[in-house]
Coordinates of N, CA and C in Angstrom, one line a residue:
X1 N 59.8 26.4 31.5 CA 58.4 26.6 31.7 C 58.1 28.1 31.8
X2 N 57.1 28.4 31.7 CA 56.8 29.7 31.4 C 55.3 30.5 32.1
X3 N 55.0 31.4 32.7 CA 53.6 31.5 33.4 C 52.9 32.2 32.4
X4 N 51.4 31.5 33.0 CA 50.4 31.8 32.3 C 48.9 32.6 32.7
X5 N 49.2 32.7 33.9 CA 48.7 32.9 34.8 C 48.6 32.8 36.1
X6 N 47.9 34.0 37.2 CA 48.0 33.6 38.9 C 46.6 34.3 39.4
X7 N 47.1 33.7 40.6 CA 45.3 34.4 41.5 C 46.1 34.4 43.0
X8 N 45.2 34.7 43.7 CA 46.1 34.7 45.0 C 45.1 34.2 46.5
X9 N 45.0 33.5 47.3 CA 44.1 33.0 48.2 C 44.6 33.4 49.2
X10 N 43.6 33.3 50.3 CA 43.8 33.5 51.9 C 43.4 31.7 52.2
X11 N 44.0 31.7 53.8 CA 43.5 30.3 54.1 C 43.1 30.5 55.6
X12 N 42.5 29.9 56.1 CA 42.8 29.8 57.9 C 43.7 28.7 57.9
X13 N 43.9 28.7 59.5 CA 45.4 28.3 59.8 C 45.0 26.7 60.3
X14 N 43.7 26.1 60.1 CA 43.7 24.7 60.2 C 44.2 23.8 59.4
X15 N 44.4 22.6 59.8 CA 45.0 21.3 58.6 C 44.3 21.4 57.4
X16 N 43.0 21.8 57.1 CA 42.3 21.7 56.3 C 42.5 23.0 55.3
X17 N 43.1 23.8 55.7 CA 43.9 25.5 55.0 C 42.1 25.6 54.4
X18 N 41.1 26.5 55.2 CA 39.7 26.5 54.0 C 40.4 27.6 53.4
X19 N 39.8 27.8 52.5 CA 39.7 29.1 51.6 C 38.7 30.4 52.4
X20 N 39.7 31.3 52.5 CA 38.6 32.7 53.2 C 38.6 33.4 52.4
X21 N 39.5 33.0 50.8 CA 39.2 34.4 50.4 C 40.1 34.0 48.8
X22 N 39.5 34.3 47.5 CA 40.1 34.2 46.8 C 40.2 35.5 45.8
X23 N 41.4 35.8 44.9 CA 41.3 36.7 43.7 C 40.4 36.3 42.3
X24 N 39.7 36.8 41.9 CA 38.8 36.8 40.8 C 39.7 35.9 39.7
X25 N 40.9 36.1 39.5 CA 41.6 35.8 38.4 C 41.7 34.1 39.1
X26 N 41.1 33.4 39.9 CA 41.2 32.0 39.9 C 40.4 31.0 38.7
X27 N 39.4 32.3 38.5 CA 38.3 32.0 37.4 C 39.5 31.1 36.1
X28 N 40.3 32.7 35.7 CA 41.2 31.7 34.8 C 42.2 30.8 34.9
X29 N 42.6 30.8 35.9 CA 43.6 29.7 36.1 C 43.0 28.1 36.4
X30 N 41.5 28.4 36.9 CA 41.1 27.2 37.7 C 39.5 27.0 36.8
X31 N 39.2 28.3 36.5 CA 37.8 27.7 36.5 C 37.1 27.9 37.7
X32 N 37.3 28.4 38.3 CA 36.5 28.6 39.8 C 36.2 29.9 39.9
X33 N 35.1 30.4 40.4 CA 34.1 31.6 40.7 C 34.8 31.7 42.1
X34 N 35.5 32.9 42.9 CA 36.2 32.8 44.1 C 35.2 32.5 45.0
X35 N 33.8 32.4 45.1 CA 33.0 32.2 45.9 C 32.8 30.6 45.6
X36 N 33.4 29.7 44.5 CA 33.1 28.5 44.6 C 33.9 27.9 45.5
X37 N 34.5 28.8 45.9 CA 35.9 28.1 46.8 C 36.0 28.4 48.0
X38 N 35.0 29.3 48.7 CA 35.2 30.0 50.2 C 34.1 28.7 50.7
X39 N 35.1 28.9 52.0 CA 35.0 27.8 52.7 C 35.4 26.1 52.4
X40 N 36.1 25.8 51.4 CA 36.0 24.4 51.4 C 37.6 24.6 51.3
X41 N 38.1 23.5 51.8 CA 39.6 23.0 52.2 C 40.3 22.8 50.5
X42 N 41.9 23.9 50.9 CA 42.3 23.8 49.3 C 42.6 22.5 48.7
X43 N 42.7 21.6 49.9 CA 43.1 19.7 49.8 C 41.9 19.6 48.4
X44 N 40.6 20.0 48.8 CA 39.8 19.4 47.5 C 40.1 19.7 45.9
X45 N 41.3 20.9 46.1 CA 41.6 21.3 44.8 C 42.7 20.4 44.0
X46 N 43.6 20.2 44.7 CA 44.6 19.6 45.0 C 44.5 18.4 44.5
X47 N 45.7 18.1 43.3 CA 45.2 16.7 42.9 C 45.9 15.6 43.4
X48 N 45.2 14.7 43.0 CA 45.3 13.7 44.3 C 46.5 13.3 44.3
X49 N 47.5 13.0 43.4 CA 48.6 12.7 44.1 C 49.6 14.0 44.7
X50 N 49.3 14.6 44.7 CA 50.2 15.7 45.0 C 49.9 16.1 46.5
X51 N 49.0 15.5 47.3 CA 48.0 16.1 48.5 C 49.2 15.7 49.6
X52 N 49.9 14.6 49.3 CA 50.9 14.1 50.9 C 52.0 15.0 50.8
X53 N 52.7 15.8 49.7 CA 54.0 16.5 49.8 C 53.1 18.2 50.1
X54 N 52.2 18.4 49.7 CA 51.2 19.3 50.2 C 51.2 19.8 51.4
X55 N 50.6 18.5 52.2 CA 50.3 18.7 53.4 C 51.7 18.7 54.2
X56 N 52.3 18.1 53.8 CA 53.6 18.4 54.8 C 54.6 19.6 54.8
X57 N 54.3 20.0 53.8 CA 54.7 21.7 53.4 C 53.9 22.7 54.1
X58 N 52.1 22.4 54.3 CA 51.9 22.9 54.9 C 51.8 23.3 56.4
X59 N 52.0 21.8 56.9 CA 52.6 21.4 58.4 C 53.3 22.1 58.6
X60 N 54.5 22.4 57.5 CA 55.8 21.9 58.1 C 55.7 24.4 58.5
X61 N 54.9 24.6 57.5 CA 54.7 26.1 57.1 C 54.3 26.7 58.5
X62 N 53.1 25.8 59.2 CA 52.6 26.6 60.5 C 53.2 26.2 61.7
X63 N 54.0 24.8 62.2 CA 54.9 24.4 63.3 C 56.0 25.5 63.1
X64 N 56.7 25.6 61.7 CA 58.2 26.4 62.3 C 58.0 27.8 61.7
X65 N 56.5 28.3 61.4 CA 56.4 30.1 61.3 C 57.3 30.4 60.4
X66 N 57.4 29.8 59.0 CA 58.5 30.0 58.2 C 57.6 31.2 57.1
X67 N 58.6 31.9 56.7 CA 58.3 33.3 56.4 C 57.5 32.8 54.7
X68 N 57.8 31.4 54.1 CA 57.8 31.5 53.1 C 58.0 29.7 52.3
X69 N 57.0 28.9 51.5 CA 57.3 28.1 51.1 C 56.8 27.7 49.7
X70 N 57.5 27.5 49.2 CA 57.7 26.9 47.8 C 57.5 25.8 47.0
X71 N 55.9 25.4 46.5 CA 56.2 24.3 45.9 C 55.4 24.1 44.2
X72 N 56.0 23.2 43.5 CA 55.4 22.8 42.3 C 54.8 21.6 42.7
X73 N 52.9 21.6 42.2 CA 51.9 20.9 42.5 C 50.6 21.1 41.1
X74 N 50.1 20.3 41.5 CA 48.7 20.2 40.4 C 47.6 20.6 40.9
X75 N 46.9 21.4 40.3 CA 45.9 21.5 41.1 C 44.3 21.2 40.4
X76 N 43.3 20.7 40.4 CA 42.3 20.3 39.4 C 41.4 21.1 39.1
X77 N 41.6 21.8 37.8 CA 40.2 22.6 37.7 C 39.0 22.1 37.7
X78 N 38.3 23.1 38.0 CA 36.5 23.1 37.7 C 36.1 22.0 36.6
X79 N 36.7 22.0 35.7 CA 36.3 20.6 34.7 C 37.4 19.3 35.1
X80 N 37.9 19.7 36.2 CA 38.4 18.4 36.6 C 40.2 17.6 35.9
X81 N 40.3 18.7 35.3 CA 42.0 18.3 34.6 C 42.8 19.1 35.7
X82 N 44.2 18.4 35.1 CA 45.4 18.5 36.1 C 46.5 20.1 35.4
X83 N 46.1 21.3 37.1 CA 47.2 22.5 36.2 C 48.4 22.6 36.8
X84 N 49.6 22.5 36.1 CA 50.4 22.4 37.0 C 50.9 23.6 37.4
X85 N 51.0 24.2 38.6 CA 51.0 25.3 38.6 C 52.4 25.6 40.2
X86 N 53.2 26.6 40.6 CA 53.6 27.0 41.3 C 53.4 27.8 42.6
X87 N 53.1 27.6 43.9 CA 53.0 27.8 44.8 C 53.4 28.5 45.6
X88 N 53.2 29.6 45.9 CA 54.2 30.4 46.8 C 53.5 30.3 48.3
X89 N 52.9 30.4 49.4 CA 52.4 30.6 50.3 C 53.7 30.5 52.1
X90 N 52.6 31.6 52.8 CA 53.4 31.8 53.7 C 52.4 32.3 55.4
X91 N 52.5 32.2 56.2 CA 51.9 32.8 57.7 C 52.3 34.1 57.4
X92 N 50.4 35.0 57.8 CA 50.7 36.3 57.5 C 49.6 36.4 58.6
X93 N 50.0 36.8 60.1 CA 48.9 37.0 61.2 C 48.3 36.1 61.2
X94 N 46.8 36.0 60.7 CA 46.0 35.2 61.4 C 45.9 34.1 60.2
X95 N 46.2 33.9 59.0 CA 45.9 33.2 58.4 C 47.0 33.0 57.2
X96 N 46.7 32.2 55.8 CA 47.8 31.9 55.2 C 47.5 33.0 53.7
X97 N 48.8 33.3 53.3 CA 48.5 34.5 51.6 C 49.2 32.7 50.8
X98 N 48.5 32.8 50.0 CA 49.2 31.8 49.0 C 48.9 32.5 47.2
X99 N 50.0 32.6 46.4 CA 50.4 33.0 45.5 C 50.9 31.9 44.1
X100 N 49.3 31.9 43.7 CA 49.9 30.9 42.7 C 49.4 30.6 41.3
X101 N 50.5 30.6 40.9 CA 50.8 30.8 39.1 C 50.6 29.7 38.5
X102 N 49.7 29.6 37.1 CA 49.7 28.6 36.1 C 51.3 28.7 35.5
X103 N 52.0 27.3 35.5 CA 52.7 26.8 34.4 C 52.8 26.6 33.3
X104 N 53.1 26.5 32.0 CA 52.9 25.8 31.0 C 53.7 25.2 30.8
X105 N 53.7 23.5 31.0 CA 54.8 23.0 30.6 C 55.1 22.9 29.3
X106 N 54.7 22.9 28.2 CA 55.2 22.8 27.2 C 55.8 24.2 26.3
X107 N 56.3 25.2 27.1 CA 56.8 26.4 26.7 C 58.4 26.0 26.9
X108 N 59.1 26.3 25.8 CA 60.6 26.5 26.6 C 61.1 27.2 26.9
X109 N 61.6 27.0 27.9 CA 62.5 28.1 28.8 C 63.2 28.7 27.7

């Protein structure tokens, strides 16, 4: 797989991670204007089956103050299709940096 793109978000530190803050470049990865995204919980982006290993990563991210977690998930653009994309996010002070890259699956390694 191969990247095709990233953007980068802030979250607060509730179950619901809102969005406080996104990079312009979500536009291309997502389709999303960063102001379409402040305030609303990244869960709504999040496709639906991917939301239970999600949230337990994210649980699991603010109980043990782990410097760093890693996951491959989907997330649904603005028109509503599935991007599969890579995850990086981690506790930075008061809220969460999350780092994450469009996939292409059909590139080969």
């Amino acid at each position: 797989m191969t990247q095709t793109g990233s953007f980068i978000t802030f979250h607060d530190l509730t179950p619901a991670a809102h969005f406080l803050w996104a990079s312009p470049s979500a536009y291309d990865v997502l389709g999303y204007e960063p102001e379409d995204l402040l305030g609303r919980s990244a869960y709504e982006i999040v496709y639906p089956d991917d939301k239970g290993e999600t949230g337990t990563a994210h649980k699991e991210n603010l109980i043990n103050d782990l410097v760093a977690t890693q996951l491959v998930l989907r997330y649904k653009s603005k028109k509503g299709e599935a991007i599969l994309c890579l995850a990086i996010f981690g506790v930075c002070y008061d809220f969460i940096v999350a780092c994450i890259t469009q996939l292409d699956q059909g590139a080969e390694e």
